[in-house]
Amino acid sequence: MLFEAFYPNCYVSSAYVIPYEKLYEEGVRGVIFDVDNTLVPHDQPADDRAKELFERFHAMGMETCLLSNNKEPRVAAFAEAVGTKYLYKGGKPSTRGYLKAMELMGTRRETTIFVGDQLFTDIYGANRTGIVSYLVKPIHPKEEIQIVVKRYLEKVVLYFYVRRQR
């Protein structure tokens, strides 16, 4: 079907409900995250929930990396607050940023997952790279205009994705 390249491997309500410990037991060793509207609302600093999540990763030995199309000041400040590696101006959906993130984490496609909130950048890029993709619902409805426009198109793709899951 036309939209399959944009379908996530998993669609969940939040980055905070994914069973990371179970995934670690199953061999996942690295998680690449989008930042805005995936971990916190757009342009917000790392909150306690995000910091606690990354503490869980550190405790279990899971590698993490932020991959954002945003500028360095935004991504670097968030990465510092949660203690993780990062890539800014990541060029998603190009595979380059995903491959670089795995290189930084020392992981492979088979041992890496990606978590993000946008189909046409985050999920499409992860799928093109060959890593398991988790789509999460956006945390906050307030978004930049170019993202609002994409959300209308995403609704069409998600409609067919959900129908196929039944």
Coordinates of N, CA and C in Angstrom, one line a residue:
M1 N 0.8 -1.2 0.0 CA 0.0 0.0 0.0 C 0.9 1.3 0.0
L2 N 0.3 2.3 -0.5 CA 1.0 3.6 -0.6 C 1.6 4.1 0.6
F3 N 1.0 4.0 1.8 CA 1.4 4.6 3.0 C 2.3 3.8 3.9
E4 N 2.6 2.5 3.5 CA 3.3 1.6 4.5 C 4.7 2.1 4.9
A5 N 5.4 2.9 4.1 CA 6.7 3.4 4.4 C 6.6 4.3 5.7
F6 N 5.4 4.8 5.9 CA 5.2 5.7 7.0 C 4.6 5.0 8.3
Y7 N 4.3 3.8 8.2 CA 3.7 3.1 9.3 C 4.7 2.8 10.4
P8 N 4.4 3.1 11.6 CA 5.3 2.7 12.7 C 5.3 1.2 13.0
N9 N 6.3 0.7 13.6 CA 6.2 -0.7 14.1 C 5.3 -0.8 15.3
C10 N 5.3 0.2 16.1 CA 4.4 0.3 17.3 C 3.9 1.7 17.4
Y11 N 2.6 1.8 17.8 CA 2.0 3.1 18.1 C 1.5 3.1 19.5
V12 N 2.0 4.0 20.3 CA 1.7 4.0 21.7 C 1.3 5.4 22.1
S13 N 0.7 5.5 23.3 CA 0.2 6.8 23.8 C 1.3 7.8 24.1
S14 N 2.5 7.3 24.6 CA 3.5 8.1 25.1 C 4.9 7.4 25.2
A15 N 5.9 8.2 25.1 CA 7.3 7.7 25.2 C 7.5 7.1 26.6
Y16 N 6.6 7.5 27.5 CA 6.8 7.1 28.9 C 6.1 5.8 29.3
V17 N 5.4 5.2 28.3 CA 4.7 3.9 28.6 C 5.4 2.7 27.9
I18 N 6.4 3.0 27.1 CA 7.2 1.9 26.4 C 7.9 1.1 27.5
P19 N 7.8 -0.3 27.4 CA 8.5 -1.1 28.4 C 10.0 -1.3 28.1
Y20 N 10.8 -0.3 28.4 CA 12.2 -0.3 28.0 C 13.0 -1.4 28.7
E21 N 12.7 -1.7 29.9 CA 13.4 -2.8 30.6 C 13.1 -4.1 29.9
K22 N 11.9 -4.4 29.5 CA 11.6 -5.6 28.7 C 12.3 -5.6 27.4
L23 N 12.4 -4.5 26.7 CA 13.1 -4.4 25.5 C 14.6 -4.6 25.7
Y24 N 15.1 -4.2 26.8 CA 16.5 -4.4 27.1 C 16.8 -5.9 27.3
E25 N 15.9 -6.6 28.0 CA 16.0 -8.0 28.1 C 15.9 -8.8 26.8
E26 N 15.2 -8.2 25.8 CA 15.1 -8.8 24.5 C 16.2 -8.4 23.6
G27 N 17.2 -7.6 24.1 CA 18.4 -7.3 23.3 C 18.5 -5.9 22.8
V28 N 17.6 -5.0 23.0 CA 17.7 -3.6 22.6 C 18.7 -3.0 23.5
R29 N 19.7 -2.3 22.9 CA 20.7 -1.6 23.6 C 20.8 -0.1 23.4
G30 N 20.0 0.4 22.5 CA 20.0 1.9 22.3 C 18.7 2.4 21.9
V31 N 18.3 3.6 22.4 CA 17.1 4.3 22.0 C 17.4 5.7 21.5
I32 N 17.0 5.9 20.3 CA 17.1 7.3 19.7 C 15.8 8.0 19.9
F33 N 15.8 9.2 20.4 CA 14.6 9.9 20.7 C 14.5 11.2 19.9
D34 N 13.4 11.6 19.4 CA 13.0 12.9 19.0 C 12.8 13.7 20.3
V35 N 12.8 15.0 20.3 CA 12.7 15.7 21.6 C 11.3 16.4 21.7
D36 N 11.0 17.4 20.8 CA 9.8 18.2 20.9 C 8.6 17.4 20.6
N37 N 7.7 17.5 21.6 CA 6.4 16.8 21.5 C 6.5 15.3 21.6
T38 N 7.7 14.8 21.8 CA 7.9 13.3 22.1 C 8.2 13.2 23.6
L39 N 9.2 13.9 24.1 CA 9.6 13.9 25.5 C 9.0 15.0 26.3
V40 N 8.9 16.2 25.7 CA 8.3 17.4 26.4 C 7.5 18.2 25.3
P41 N 6.7 19.1 25.8 CA 6.0 20.0 24.8 C 7.1 20.8 24.0
H42 N 6.7 21.3 22.8 CA 7.6 22.0 22.0 C 8.4 23.1 22.7
D43 N 9.7 23.1 22.6 CA 10.6 24.1 23.1 C 10.6 24.2 24.7
Q44 N 10.1 23.2 25.3 CA 10.2 23.2 26.8 C 11.4 22.5 27.3
P45 N 11.9 22.9 28.5 CA 13.1 22.2 29.0 C 12.8 20.8 29.5
A46 N 13.8 20.1 29.7 CA 13.6 18.7 30.3 C 13.0 18.8 31.7
D47 N 11.9 18.1 31.8 CA 11.2 18.1 33.1 C 11.6 16.9 33.9
D48 N 11.0 16.8 35.1 CA 11.4 15.7 36.0 C 11.1 14.3 35.4
R49 N 10.0 14.2 34.7 CA 9.6 13.0 34.1 C 10.7 12.5 33.1
A50 N 11.2 13.5 32.3 CA 12.2 13.2 31.3 C 13.5 12.8 32.0
K51 N 13.9 13.5 33.0 CA 15.1 13.2 33.7 C 15.0 11.8 34.4
E52 N 13.9 11.5 35.0 CA 13.7 10.2 35.6 C 13.8 9.1 34.5
L53 N 13.2 9.3 33.4 CA 13.3 8.3 32.3 C 14.8 8.0 31.9
F54 N 15.5 9.0 31.7 CA 16.9 8.8 31.3 C 17.8 8.2 32.5
E55 N 17.4 8.5 33.7 CA 18.0 7.8 34.9 C 17.8 6.3 34.8
R56 N 16.6 6.0 34.4 CA 16.2 4.5 34.2 C 17.1 3.9 33.2
F57 N 17.3 4.6 32.1 CA 18.2 4.1 31.0 C 19.6 3.9 31.5
H58 N 20.1 4.9 32.2 CA 21.5 4.8 32.7 C 21.7 3.7 33.7
A59 N 20.7 3.5 34.6 CA 20.7 2.4 35.6 C 20.7 1.0 34.9
M60 N 20.0 0.8 33.8 CA 20.0 -0.5 33.1 C 21.1 -0.7 32.1
G61 N 21.9 0.4 31.8 CA 23.0 0.3 30.9 C 22.5 0.5 29.4
M62 N 21.4 1.1 29.2 CA 20.9 1.4 27.9 C 21.5 2.7 27.4
E63 N 21.9 2.7 26.1 CA 22.5 3.8 25.5 C 21.3 4.7 24.9
T64 N 21.5 6.0 24.9 CA 20.5 6.9 24.4 C 21.1 8.0 23.6
C65 N 20.3 8.5 22.6 CA 20.8 9.7 21.8 C 19.6 10.4 21.4
L66 N 19.6 11.7 21.4 CA 18.6 12.6 20.9 C 18.9 12.9 19.4
L67 N 17.9 12.8 18.6 CA 18.1 13.1 17.2 C 17.0 14.1 16.8
S68 N 17.3 15.4 16.6 CA 16.4 16.4 16.4 C 16.7 17.2 15.2
N69 N 15.7 17.7 14.5 CA 16.0 18.6 13.4 C 16.1 20.1 13.9
N70 N 16.0 20.3 15.2 CA 16.1 21.6 15.8 C 17.6 22.0 15.8
K71 N 17.8 23.3 16.2 CA 19.1 23.9 16.3 C 19.9 23.4 17.6
E72 N 21.2 23.6 17.6 CA 22.0 23.1 18.7 C 21.6 23.6 20.0
P73 N 21.4 24.9 20.2 CA 21.1 25.4 21.6 C 20.0 24.6 22.2
R74 N 18.9 24.4 21.5 CA 17.8 23.7 22.0 C 18.1 22.2 22.4
V75 N 18.7 21.5 21.5 CA 19.0 20.1 21.7 C 20.1 19.9 22.7
A76 N 21.1 20.7 22.7 CA 22.2 20.5 23.6 C 21.8 20.8 25.0
A77 N 21.0 21.8 25.3 CA 20.5 22.1 26.6 C 19.7 20.9 27.2
F78 N 18.8 20.4 26.3 CA 18.0 19.2 26.7 C 18.9 18.0 27.0
A79 N 19.8 17.7 26.1 CA 20.7 16.6 26.3 C 21.5 16.7 27.6
E80 N 22.0 17.9 27.9 CA 22.8 18.1 29.1 C 21.9 17.8 30.3
A81 N 20.7 18.3 30.3 CA 19.8 18.1 31.4 C 19.5 16.6 31.7
V82 N 19.4 15.8 30.7 CA 19.1 14.4 30.9 C 20.3 13.5 30.8
G83 N 21.5 14.0 30.5 CA 22.7 13.3 30.4 C 22.8 12.3 29.3
T84 N 22.6 12.8 28.0 CA 22.7 11.9 26.9 C 23.4 12.5 25.7
K85 N 23.7 11.7 24.8 CA 24.3 12.2 23.5 C 23.3 12.8 22.7
Y86 N 23.7 13.6 21.7 CA 22.7 14.3 20.8 C 23.2 14.6 19.5
L87 N 22.3 14.8 18.5 CA 22.6 15.3 17.2 C 21.5 16.3 16.9
Y88 N 21.9 17.5 16.5 CA 21.0 18.6 16.1 C 21.0 18.7 14.6
K89 N 20.0 19.4 14.1 CA 19.9 19.6 12.6 C 20.1 18.2 12.0
G90 N 19.3 17.2 12.5 CA 19.5 15.8 12.1 C 19.1 15.4 10.7
G91 N 18.4 16.3 10.0 CA 18.1 16.0 8.6 C 17.1 14.9 8.4
K92 N 16.3 14.6 9.5 CA 15.2 13.6 9.4 C 14.3 14.0 8.3
P93 N 13.9 13.1 7.4 CA 13.9 11.6 7.4 C 15.2 11.0 6.7
S94 N 16.2 11.8 6.4 CA 17.4 11.2 5.9 C 18.0 10.1 6.9
T95 N 18.6 9.1 6.4 CA 19.1 8.0 7.3 C 20.4 8.4 8.0
R96 N 21.0 9.5 7.5 CA 22.3 9.9 8.0 C 22.3 10.1 9.5
G97 N 21.3 10.8 10.0 CA 21.3 11.1 11.5 C 21.1 9.9 12.3
Y98 N 20.2 9.0 11.8 CA 20.0 7.7 12.6 C 21.2 6.9 12.6
L99 N 21.9 6.8 11.5 CA 23.2 6.0 11.4 C 24.2 6.6 12.3
K100 N 24.3 7.9 12.3 CA 25.3 8.6 13.2 C 25.0 8.4 14.7
A101 N 23.7 8.4 15.0 CA 23.2 8.2 16.4 C 23.6 6.8 16.8
M102 N 23.4 5.8 16.0 CA 23.8 4.4 16.3 C 25.3 4.3 16.5
E103 N 26.1 5.0 15.7 CA 27.5 5.1 15.8 C 27.9 5.7 17.1
L104 N 27.3 6.8 17.5 CA 27.6 7.4 18.8 C 27.3 6.4 20.0
M105 N 26.2 5.7 19.9 CA 25.8 4.8 20.9 C 26.5 3.4 20.9
G106 N 27.1 3.1 19.8 CA 27.8 1.8 19.6 C 26.7 0.7 19.4
T107 N 25.6 1.0 18.8 CA 24.6 0.0 18.6 C 24.4 -0.3 17.1
R108 N 23.6 -1.3 16.8 CA 23.3 -1.7 15.4 C 21.8 -1.6 15.2
R109 N 21.4 -1.7 13.9 CA 20.0 -1.6 13.6 C 19.2 -2.6 14.4
E110 N 19.7 -3.8 14.6 CA 18.9 -4.8 15.3 C 18.8 -4.6 16.8
T111 N 19.7 -3.7 17.3 CA 19.7 -3.5 18.8 C 19.2 -2.0 19.1
T112 N 18.6 -1.3 18.2 CA 18.2 0.1 18.4 C 16.8 0.3 18.0
I113 N 16.1 1.1 18.8 CA 14.7 1.6 18.5 C 14.7 3.1 18.4
F114 N 13.7 3.6 17.7 CA 13.5 5.0 17.6 C 12.2 5.4 18.1
V115 N 12.1 6.5 18.9 CA 10.8 7.0 19.4 C 10.6 8.4 19.0
G116 N 9.5 8.7 18.3 CA 9.2 10.0 17.9 C 7.7 10.2 17.6
D117 N 7.3 11.5 17.4 CA 5.9 11.8 17.3 C 5.4 12.2 15.9
Q118 N 6.3 12.2 14.9 CA 5.9 12.6 13.5 C 6.2 11.5 12.5
L119 N 5.1 11.2 11.7 CA 5.3 10.1 10.7 C 6.2 10.4 9.6
F120 N 6.1 11.6 9.0 CA 6.9 11.9 7.8 C 8.3 12.3 8.0
T121 N 8.7 12.5 9.2 CA 10.2 12.7 9.5 C 10.7 11.6 10.4
D122 N 10.2 11.5 11.6 CA 10.7 10.5 12.6 C 10.5 9.1 12.1
I123 N 9.3 8.7 11.9 CA 9.0 7.3 11.6 C 9.5 6.9 10.2
Y124 N 9.3 7.7 9.3 CA 9.8 7.4 7.9 C 11.3 7.2 7.9
G125 N 12.0 8.1 8.6 CA 13.4 8.0 8.6 C 13.9 6.7 9.3
A126 N 13.3 6.4 10.5 CA 13.6 5.2 11.2 C 13.4 4.0 10.3
N127 N 12.2 4.0 9.7 CA 11.9 2.8 8.8 C 12.9 2.7 7.6
R128 N 13.3 3.8 7.0 CA 14.2 3.8 5.9 C 15.6 3.3 6.4
T129 N 15.9 3.6 7.7 CA 17.2 3.1 8.2 C 17.2 1.7 8.6
G130 N 15.9 1.1 8.8 CA 15.8 -0.3 9.2 C 15.8 -0.6 10.6
I131 N 15.4 0.4 11.4 CA 15.3 0.2 12.9 C 13.8 0.3 13.3
V132 N 13.5 -0.4 14.4 CA 12.1 -0.5 14.9 C 11.7 0.9 15.3
S133 N 10.5 1.3 14.9 CA 10.0 2.7 15.1 C 8.8 2.6 16.0
Y134 N 8.8 3.5 17.0 CA 7.7 3.7 17.9 C 7.1 5.1 17.7
L135 N 5.9 5.2 17.3 CA 5.2 6.5 17.1 C 4.5 6.7 18.4
V136 N 4.6 8.0 19.0 CA 3.9 8.4 20.2 C 3.0 9.5 19.8
K137 N 1.9 9.6 20.6 CA 1.0 10.8 20.4 C 1.7 12.0 20.8
P138 N 1.5 13.2 20.1 CA 2.1 14.4 20.5 C 1.7 14.8 21.9
I139 N 2.6 15.3 22.7 CA 2.3 15.7 24.1 C 1.4 16.9 24.1
H140 N 1.6 17.9 23.2 CA 0.9 19.1 23.3 C 0.4 19.5 21.9
P141 N -0.9 20.0 21.9 CA -1.4 20.4 20.5 C -0.8 21.6 19.9
K142 N -0.2 22.5 20.7 CA 0.4 23.8 20.2 C 1.7 23.4 19.4
E143 N 1.6 23.7 18.1 CA 2.8 23.4 17.3 C 3.0 24.4 16.2
E144 N 4.2 24.4 15.6 CA 4.5 25.4 14.5 C 3.6 25.1 13.3
I145 N 3.3 26.1 12.5 CA 2.3 25.9 11.4 C 2.7 24.8 10.5
Q146 N 4.0 24.7 10.1 CA 4.4 23.6 9.2 C 4.1 22.2 9.7
I147 N 4.1 22.1 11.0 CA 3.8 20.8 11.7 C 2.3 20.6 11.7
V148 N 1.5 21.6 12.0 CA 0.1 21.6 12.0 C -0.4 21.0 10.6
V149 N 0.1 21.6 9.5 CA -0.2 21.1 8.2 C 0.1 19.7 8.0
K150 N 1.3 19.2 8.4 CA 1.6 17.8 8.3 C 0.7 16.9 9.1
R151 N 0.2 17.4 10.2 CA -0.6 16.6 11.1 C -1.9 16.2 10.4
Y152 N -2.4 17.1 9.5 CA -3.6 16.7 8.7 C -3.3 15.5 7.8
L153 N -2.2 15.6 7.2 CA -1.8 14.5 6.3 C -1.5 13.2 7.1
E154 N -0.9 13.3 8.3 CA -0.7 12.2 9.1 C -2.0 11.5 9.5
K155 N -3.1 12.3 9.7 CA -4.3 11.7 10.1 C -4.8 10.7 9.0
V156 N -4.6 11.0 7.8 CA -5.0 10.1 6.7 C -4.2 8.8 6.8
V157 N -2.9 8.9 6.9 CA -2.0 7.7 7.0 C -2.4 6.9 8.2
L158 N -2.6 7.5 9.4 CA -2.9 6.8 10.6 C -4.3 6.1 10.5
Y159 N -5.2 6.7 9.8 CA -6.5 6.1 9.6 C -6.3 4.7 8.9
F160 N -5.5 4.6 7.8 CA -5.3 3.4 7.1 C -4.4 2.4 8.0
Y161 N -3.5 3.0 8.8 CA -2.6 2.2 9.7 C -3.5 1.5 10.7
V162 N -4.4 2.2 11.3 CA -5.2 1.7 12.4 C -6.2 0.6 11.8
R163 N -6.7 0.9 10.6 CA -7.6 -0.1 10.0 C -6.9 -1.4 9.7
R164 N -5.7 -1.3 9.3 CA -4.9 -2.5 9.0 C -4.6 -3.3 10.2
Q165 N -4.5 -2.6 11.4 CA -4.1 -3.3 12.6 C -5.3 -4.2 13.1
R166 N -6.5 -3.9 12.7 CA -7.7 -4.6 13.2 C -7.7 -6.1 12.7

